[in-house]
Coordinates of C-alpha atoms in Angstrom, one line a residue:
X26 CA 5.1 -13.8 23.2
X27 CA 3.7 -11.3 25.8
X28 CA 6.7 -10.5 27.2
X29 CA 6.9 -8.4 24.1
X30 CA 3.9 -7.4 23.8
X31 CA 3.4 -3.9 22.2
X32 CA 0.9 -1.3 21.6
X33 CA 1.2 -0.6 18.1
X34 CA -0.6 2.2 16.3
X35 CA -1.6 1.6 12.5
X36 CA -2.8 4.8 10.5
X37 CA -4.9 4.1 7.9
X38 CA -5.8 0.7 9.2
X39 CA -9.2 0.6 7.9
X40 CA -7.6 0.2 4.5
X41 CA -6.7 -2.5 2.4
X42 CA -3.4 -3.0 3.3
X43 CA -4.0 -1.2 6.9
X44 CA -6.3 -3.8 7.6
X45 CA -4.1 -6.9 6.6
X46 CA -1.1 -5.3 8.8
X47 CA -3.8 -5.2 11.9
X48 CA -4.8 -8.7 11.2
X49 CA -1.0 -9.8 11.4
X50 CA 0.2 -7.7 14.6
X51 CA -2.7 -9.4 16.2
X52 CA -2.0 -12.2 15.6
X53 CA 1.5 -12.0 16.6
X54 CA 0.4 -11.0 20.1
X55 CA 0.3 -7.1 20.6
X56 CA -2.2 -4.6 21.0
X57 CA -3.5 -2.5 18.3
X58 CA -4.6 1.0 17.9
X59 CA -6.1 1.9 14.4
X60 CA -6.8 5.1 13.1
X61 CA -8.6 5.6 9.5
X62 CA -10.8 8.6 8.7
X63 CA -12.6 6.0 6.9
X64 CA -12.0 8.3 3.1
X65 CA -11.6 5.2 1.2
X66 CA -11.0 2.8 3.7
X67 CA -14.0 1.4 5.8
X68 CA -15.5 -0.3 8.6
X69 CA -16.0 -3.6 6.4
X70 CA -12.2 -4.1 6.4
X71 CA -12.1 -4.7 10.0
X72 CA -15.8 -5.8 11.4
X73 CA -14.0 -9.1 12.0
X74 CA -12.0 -7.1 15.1
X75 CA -15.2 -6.3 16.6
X76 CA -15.1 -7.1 20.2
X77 CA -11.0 -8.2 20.1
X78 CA -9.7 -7.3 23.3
X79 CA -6.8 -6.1 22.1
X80 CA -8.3 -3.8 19.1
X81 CA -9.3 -0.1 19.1
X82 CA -10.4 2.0 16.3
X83 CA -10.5 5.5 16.7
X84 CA -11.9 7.5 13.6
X85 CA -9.4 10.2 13.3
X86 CA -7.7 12.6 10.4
X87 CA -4.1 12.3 10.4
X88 CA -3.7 15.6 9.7
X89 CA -4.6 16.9 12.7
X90 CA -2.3 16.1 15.9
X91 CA -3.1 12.8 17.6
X92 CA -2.4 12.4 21.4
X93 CA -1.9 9.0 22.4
X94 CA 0.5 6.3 24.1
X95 CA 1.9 3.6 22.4
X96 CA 5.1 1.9 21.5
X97 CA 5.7 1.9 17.4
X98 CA 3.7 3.5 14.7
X99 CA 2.8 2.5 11.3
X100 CA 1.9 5.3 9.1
X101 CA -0.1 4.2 6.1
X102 CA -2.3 7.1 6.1
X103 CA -3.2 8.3 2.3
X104 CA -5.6 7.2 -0.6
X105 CA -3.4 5.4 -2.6
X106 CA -5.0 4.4 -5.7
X107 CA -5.1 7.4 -8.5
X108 CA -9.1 7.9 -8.3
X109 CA -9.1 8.7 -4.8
X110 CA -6.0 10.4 -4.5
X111 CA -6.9 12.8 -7.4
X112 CA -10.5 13.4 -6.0
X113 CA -9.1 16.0 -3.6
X114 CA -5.7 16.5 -4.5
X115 CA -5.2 19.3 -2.3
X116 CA -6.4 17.1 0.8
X117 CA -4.0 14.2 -0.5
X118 CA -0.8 16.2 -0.5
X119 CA -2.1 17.4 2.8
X120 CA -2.3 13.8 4.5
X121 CA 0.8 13.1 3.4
X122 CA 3.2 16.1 4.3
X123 CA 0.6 17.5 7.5
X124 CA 0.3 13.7 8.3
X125 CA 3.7 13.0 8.4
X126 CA 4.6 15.7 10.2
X127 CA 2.0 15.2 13.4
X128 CA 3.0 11.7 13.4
X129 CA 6.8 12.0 13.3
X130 CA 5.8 14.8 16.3
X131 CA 4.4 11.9 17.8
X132 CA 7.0 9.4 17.6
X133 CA 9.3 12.1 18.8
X134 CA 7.7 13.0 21.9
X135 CA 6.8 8.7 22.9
X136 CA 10.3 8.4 21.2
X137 CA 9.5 5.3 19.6
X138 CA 9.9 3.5 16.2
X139 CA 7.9 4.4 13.2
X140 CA 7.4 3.6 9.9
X141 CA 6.3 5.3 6.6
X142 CA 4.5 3.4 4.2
X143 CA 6.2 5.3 1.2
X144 CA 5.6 4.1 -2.7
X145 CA 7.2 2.9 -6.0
X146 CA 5.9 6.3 -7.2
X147 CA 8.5 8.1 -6.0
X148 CA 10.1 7.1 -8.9
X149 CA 7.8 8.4 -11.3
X150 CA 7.7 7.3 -14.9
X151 CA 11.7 6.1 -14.1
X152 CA 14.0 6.3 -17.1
X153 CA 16.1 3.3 -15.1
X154 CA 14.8 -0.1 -14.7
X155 CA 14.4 -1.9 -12.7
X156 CA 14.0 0.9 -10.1
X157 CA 16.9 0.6 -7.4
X158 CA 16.5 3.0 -3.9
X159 CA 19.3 5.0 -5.3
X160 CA 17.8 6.5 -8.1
X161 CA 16.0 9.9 -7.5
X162 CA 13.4 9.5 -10.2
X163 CA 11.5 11.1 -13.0
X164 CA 8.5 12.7 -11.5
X165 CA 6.4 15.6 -13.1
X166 CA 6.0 18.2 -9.9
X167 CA 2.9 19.9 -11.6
X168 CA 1.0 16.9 -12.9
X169 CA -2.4 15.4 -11.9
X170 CA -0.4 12.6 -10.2
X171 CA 1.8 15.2 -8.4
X172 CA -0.3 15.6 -5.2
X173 CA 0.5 11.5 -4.4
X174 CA 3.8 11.6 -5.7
X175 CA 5.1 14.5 -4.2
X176 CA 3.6 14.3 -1.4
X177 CA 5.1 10.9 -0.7
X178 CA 8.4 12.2 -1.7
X179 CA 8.4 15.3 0.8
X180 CA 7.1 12.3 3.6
X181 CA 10.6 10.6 3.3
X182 CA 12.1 13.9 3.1
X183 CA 10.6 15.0 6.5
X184 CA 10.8 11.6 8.5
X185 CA 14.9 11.6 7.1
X186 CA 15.0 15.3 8.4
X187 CA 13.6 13.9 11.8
X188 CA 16.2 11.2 11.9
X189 CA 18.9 13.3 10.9
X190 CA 17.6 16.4 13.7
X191 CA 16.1 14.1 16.6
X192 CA 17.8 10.7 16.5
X193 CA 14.6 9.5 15.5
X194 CA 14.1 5.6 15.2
X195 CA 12.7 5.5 11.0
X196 CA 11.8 2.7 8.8
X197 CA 10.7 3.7 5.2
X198 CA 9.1 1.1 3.0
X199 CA 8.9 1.9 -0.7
X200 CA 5.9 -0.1 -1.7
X201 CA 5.4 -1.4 -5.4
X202 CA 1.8 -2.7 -6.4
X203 CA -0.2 -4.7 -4.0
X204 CA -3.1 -6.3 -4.6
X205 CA -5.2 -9.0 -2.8
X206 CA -8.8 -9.0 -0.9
X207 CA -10.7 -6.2 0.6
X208 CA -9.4 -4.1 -2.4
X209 CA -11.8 -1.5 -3.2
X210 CA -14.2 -2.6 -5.9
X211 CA -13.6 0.8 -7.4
X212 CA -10.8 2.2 -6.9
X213 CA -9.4 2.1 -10.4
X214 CA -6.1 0.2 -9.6
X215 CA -5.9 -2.9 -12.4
X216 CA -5.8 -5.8 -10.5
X217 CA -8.9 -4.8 -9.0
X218 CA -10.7 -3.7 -12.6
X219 CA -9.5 -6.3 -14.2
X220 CA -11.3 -8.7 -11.5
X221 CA -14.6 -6.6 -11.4
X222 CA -14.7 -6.3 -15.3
X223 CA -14.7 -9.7 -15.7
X224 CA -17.0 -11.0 -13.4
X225 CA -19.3 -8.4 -14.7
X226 CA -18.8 -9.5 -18.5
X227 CA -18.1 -5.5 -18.8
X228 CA -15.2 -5.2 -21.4
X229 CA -11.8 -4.7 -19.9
X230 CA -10.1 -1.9 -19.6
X231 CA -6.4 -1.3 -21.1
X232 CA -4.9 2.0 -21.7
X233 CA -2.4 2.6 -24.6
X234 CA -1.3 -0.8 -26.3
X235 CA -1.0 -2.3 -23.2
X236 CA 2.8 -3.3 -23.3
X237 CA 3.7 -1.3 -20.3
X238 CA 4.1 -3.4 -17.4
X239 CA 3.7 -3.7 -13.5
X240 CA 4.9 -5.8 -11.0
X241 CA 2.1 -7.3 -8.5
X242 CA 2.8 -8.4 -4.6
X243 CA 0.0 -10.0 -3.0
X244 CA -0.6 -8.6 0.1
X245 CA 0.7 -11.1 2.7
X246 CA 4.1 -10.6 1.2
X247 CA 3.6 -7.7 1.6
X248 CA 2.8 -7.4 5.3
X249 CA 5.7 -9.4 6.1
X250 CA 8.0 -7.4 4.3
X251 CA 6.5 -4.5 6.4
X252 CA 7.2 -6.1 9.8
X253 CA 10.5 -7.4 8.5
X254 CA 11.2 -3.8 7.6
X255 CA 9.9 -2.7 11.5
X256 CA 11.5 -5.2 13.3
X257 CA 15.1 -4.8 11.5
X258 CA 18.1 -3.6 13.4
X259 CA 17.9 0.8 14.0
X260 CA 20.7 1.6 11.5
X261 CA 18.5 0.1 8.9
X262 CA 16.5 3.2 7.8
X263 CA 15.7 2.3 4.0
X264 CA 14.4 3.4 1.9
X265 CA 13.6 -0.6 0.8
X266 CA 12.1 -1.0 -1.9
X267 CA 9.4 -3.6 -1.5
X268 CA 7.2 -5.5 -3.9
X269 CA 7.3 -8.5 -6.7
X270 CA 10.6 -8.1 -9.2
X271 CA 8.3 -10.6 -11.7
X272 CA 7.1 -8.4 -14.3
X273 CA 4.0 -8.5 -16.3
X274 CA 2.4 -6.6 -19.1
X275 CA -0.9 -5.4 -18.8
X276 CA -2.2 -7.6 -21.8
X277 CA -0.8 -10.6 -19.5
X278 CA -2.6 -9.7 -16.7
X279 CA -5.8 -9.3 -18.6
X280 CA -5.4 -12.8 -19.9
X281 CA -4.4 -14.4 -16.5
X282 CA -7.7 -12.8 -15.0
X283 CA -10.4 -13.7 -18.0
X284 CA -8.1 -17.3 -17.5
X285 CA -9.1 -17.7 -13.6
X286 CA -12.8 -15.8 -13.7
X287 CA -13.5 -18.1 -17.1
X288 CA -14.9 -14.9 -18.0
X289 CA -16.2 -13.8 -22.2
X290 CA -15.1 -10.3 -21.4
X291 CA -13.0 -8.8 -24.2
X292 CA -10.3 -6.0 -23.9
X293 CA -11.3 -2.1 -25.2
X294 CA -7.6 0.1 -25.6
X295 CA -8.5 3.4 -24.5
X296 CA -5.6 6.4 -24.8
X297 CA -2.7 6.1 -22.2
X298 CA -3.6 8.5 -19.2
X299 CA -0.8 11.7 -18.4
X300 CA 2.6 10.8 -16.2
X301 CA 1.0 6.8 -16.6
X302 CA 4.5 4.8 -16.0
X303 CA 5.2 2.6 -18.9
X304 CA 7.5 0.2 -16.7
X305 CA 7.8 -0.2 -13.0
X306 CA 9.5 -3.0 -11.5
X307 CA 11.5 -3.1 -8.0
X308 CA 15.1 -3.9 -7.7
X309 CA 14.6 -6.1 -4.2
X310 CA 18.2 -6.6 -4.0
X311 CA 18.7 -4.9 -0.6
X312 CA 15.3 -6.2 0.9
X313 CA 16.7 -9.8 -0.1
X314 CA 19.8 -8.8 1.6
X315 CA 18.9 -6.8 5.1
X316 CA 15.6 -8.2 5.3
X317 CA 15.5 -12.0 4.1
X318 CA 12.7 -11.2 2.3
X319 CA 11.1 -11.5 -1.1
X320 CA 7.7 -12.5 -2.3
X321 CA 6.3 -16.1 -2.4
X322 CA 3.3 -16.2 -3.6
X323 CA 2.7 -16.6 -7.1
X324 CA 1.0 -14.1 -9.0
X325 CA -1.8 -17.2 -10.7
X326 CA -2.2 -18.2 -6.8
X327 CA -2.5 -14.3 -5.6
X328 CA -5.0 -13.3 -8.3
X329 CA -6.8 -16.8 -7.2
X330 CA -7.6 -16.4 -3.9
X331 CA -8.5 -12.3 -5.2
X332 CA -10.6 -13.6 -7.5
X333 CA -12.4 -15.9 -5.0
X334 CA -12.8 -12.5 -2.9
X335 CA -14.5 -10.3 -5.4
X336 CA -16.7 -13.1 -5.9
X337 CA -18.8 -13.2 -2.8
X338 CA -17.9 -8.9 -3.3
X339 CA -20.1 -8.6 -6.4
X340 CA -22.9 -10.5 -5.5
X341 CA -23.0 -8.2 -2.5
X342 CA -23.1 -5.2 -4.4
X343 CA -26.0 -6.8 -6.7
X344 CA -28.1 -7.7 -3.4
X345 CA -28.0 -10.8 -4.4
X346 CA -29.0 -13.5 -1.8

């Protein structure tokens, strides 16, 4: 295992998924760098690496230059959940196009591997589905959603342009929604309302008649797909679509978590936000195909284990011994 031993650097690894990939790249043996300017992720996420000897954390904004030495990068760097991405729009769009752009400098002058940590929105509110990497999408450029979703899709633009310019080594990961612990108890996303809601007994929150549907990956999957996706041969680029194909309605979620929290909680409909997708499901095809991977873990076992999470989460936040 040493023998292969890298220094990998994770950006955004304070996060919720950040933090999960740190955890696994550990374990697997290498050393890891993580950067997170700590905007919504946080030092809770990864006080358990506290005193590893083979963890760093350096607080750092990805959108200025970065000078350090290390083998492969993953670039997860950007608030991902429409609350915090729309807080400072302007910032958002910045992390991901400035961001990109110092890290692919990076990559280029260590010439090593690197991957982007792109998303299903890309695709927008698709008018095909499920969504396969070929289509282009449906995205509104001037929306309140446009800072994420363009700024995503000008990331894989850029780290292409590197590839096709400087031979550059690229893996891009389109990820579909992810959900598991060290979620952020607000950060809007509905596997993580849901949760909160109902342990709360606050009503739960759906948004038009909640028939439009989502497809949920819990986060080990995830991970795995990501260092499937690393680790693949060089000619394999993506864009791989990565995620759960199983698709669920909102309703059903709902249900599934009042089910598992044994929660009174009762649904309020409140008016569907702008540019909200009505469907969004991954066509995993060519992950199945390259990779060898697809998800495992049910989504009653997923929202389980989450569920067990917010718990001890909630009674924090109370102050509750």
């Amino acid at each position: 295992m040493y023998d292969s031993r890298k220094k990998i650097l994770v950006t955004g690894g304070a996060g919720f998924l950040g933090s999960h990939l740190c955890d696994r790249l550990l374990e697997q043996g290498h050393e890891v760098l993580c950067v997170d300017n700590l905007f919504t992720g946080t030092k809770r996420n990864i006080e358990h690496l506290n005193g590893h000897p083979r963890f760093d954390f350096l607080r750092h904004d990805v959108t200025l230059p970065l000078f350090v030495e290390i083998d492969e990068i993953y670039n997860l760097a950007c608030p991902a959940s429409p609350v915090h991405y729309q807080h400072d729009p302007v910032q958002t769009t910045k992390t991901s196009v400035h961001g990109a752009i110092n890290i692919l400098g990076l990559a280029k002058r260590l010439k090593c591997r690197v991957l982007q940590a792109s998303t299903s929105e890309v695709y927008g509110d698709p008018a095909i589905h499920p969504q396969t990497e070929e289509y282009w999408g449906n995205v509104n450029p001037i929306g309140p959603r446009s800072c994420y979703d363009e700024g995503k899709r000008c990331a894989e633009t850029l780290f292409f342009d590197y590839q096709r310019q400087h031979s550059l080594q690229i893996k891009v990961a389109r990820i579909f929604n992810t959900y598991g612990p060290r979620m952020h108890h607000a950060d809007g996303r509905v596997v993580s309302n849901f949760i909160v809601q109902a342990l709360t007994g606050e009503s739960i929150t759906l948004y038009g008649d909640g028939r439009q549907t989502r497809s949920f990956c819990y986060v080990d999957d995830l991970v795995d797909g990501l260092i499937r996706l690393m680790n693949s041969d060089p000619v394999v680029t993506g864009p791989i679509n990565l995620g759960n194909p199983v698709e669920f309605t909102m309703s059903e979620l709902a249900e599934k978590v009042l089910s598992i929290t044994r929660s009174s909680s009762r649904p309020v409909f409140h008016s569907l936000p702008l540019d909200d997708p009505k469907q969004r499901q991954p066509d995993i095809s060519k992950a199945r195909s390259v990779l060898g991977w697809e998800p495992r873990i049910a989504l009653d076992e997923g929202l389980t284990r989450t569920v067990d999470y917010f718990r001890d989460r909630v009674t924090e936040l109370r102050g509750e011994p």
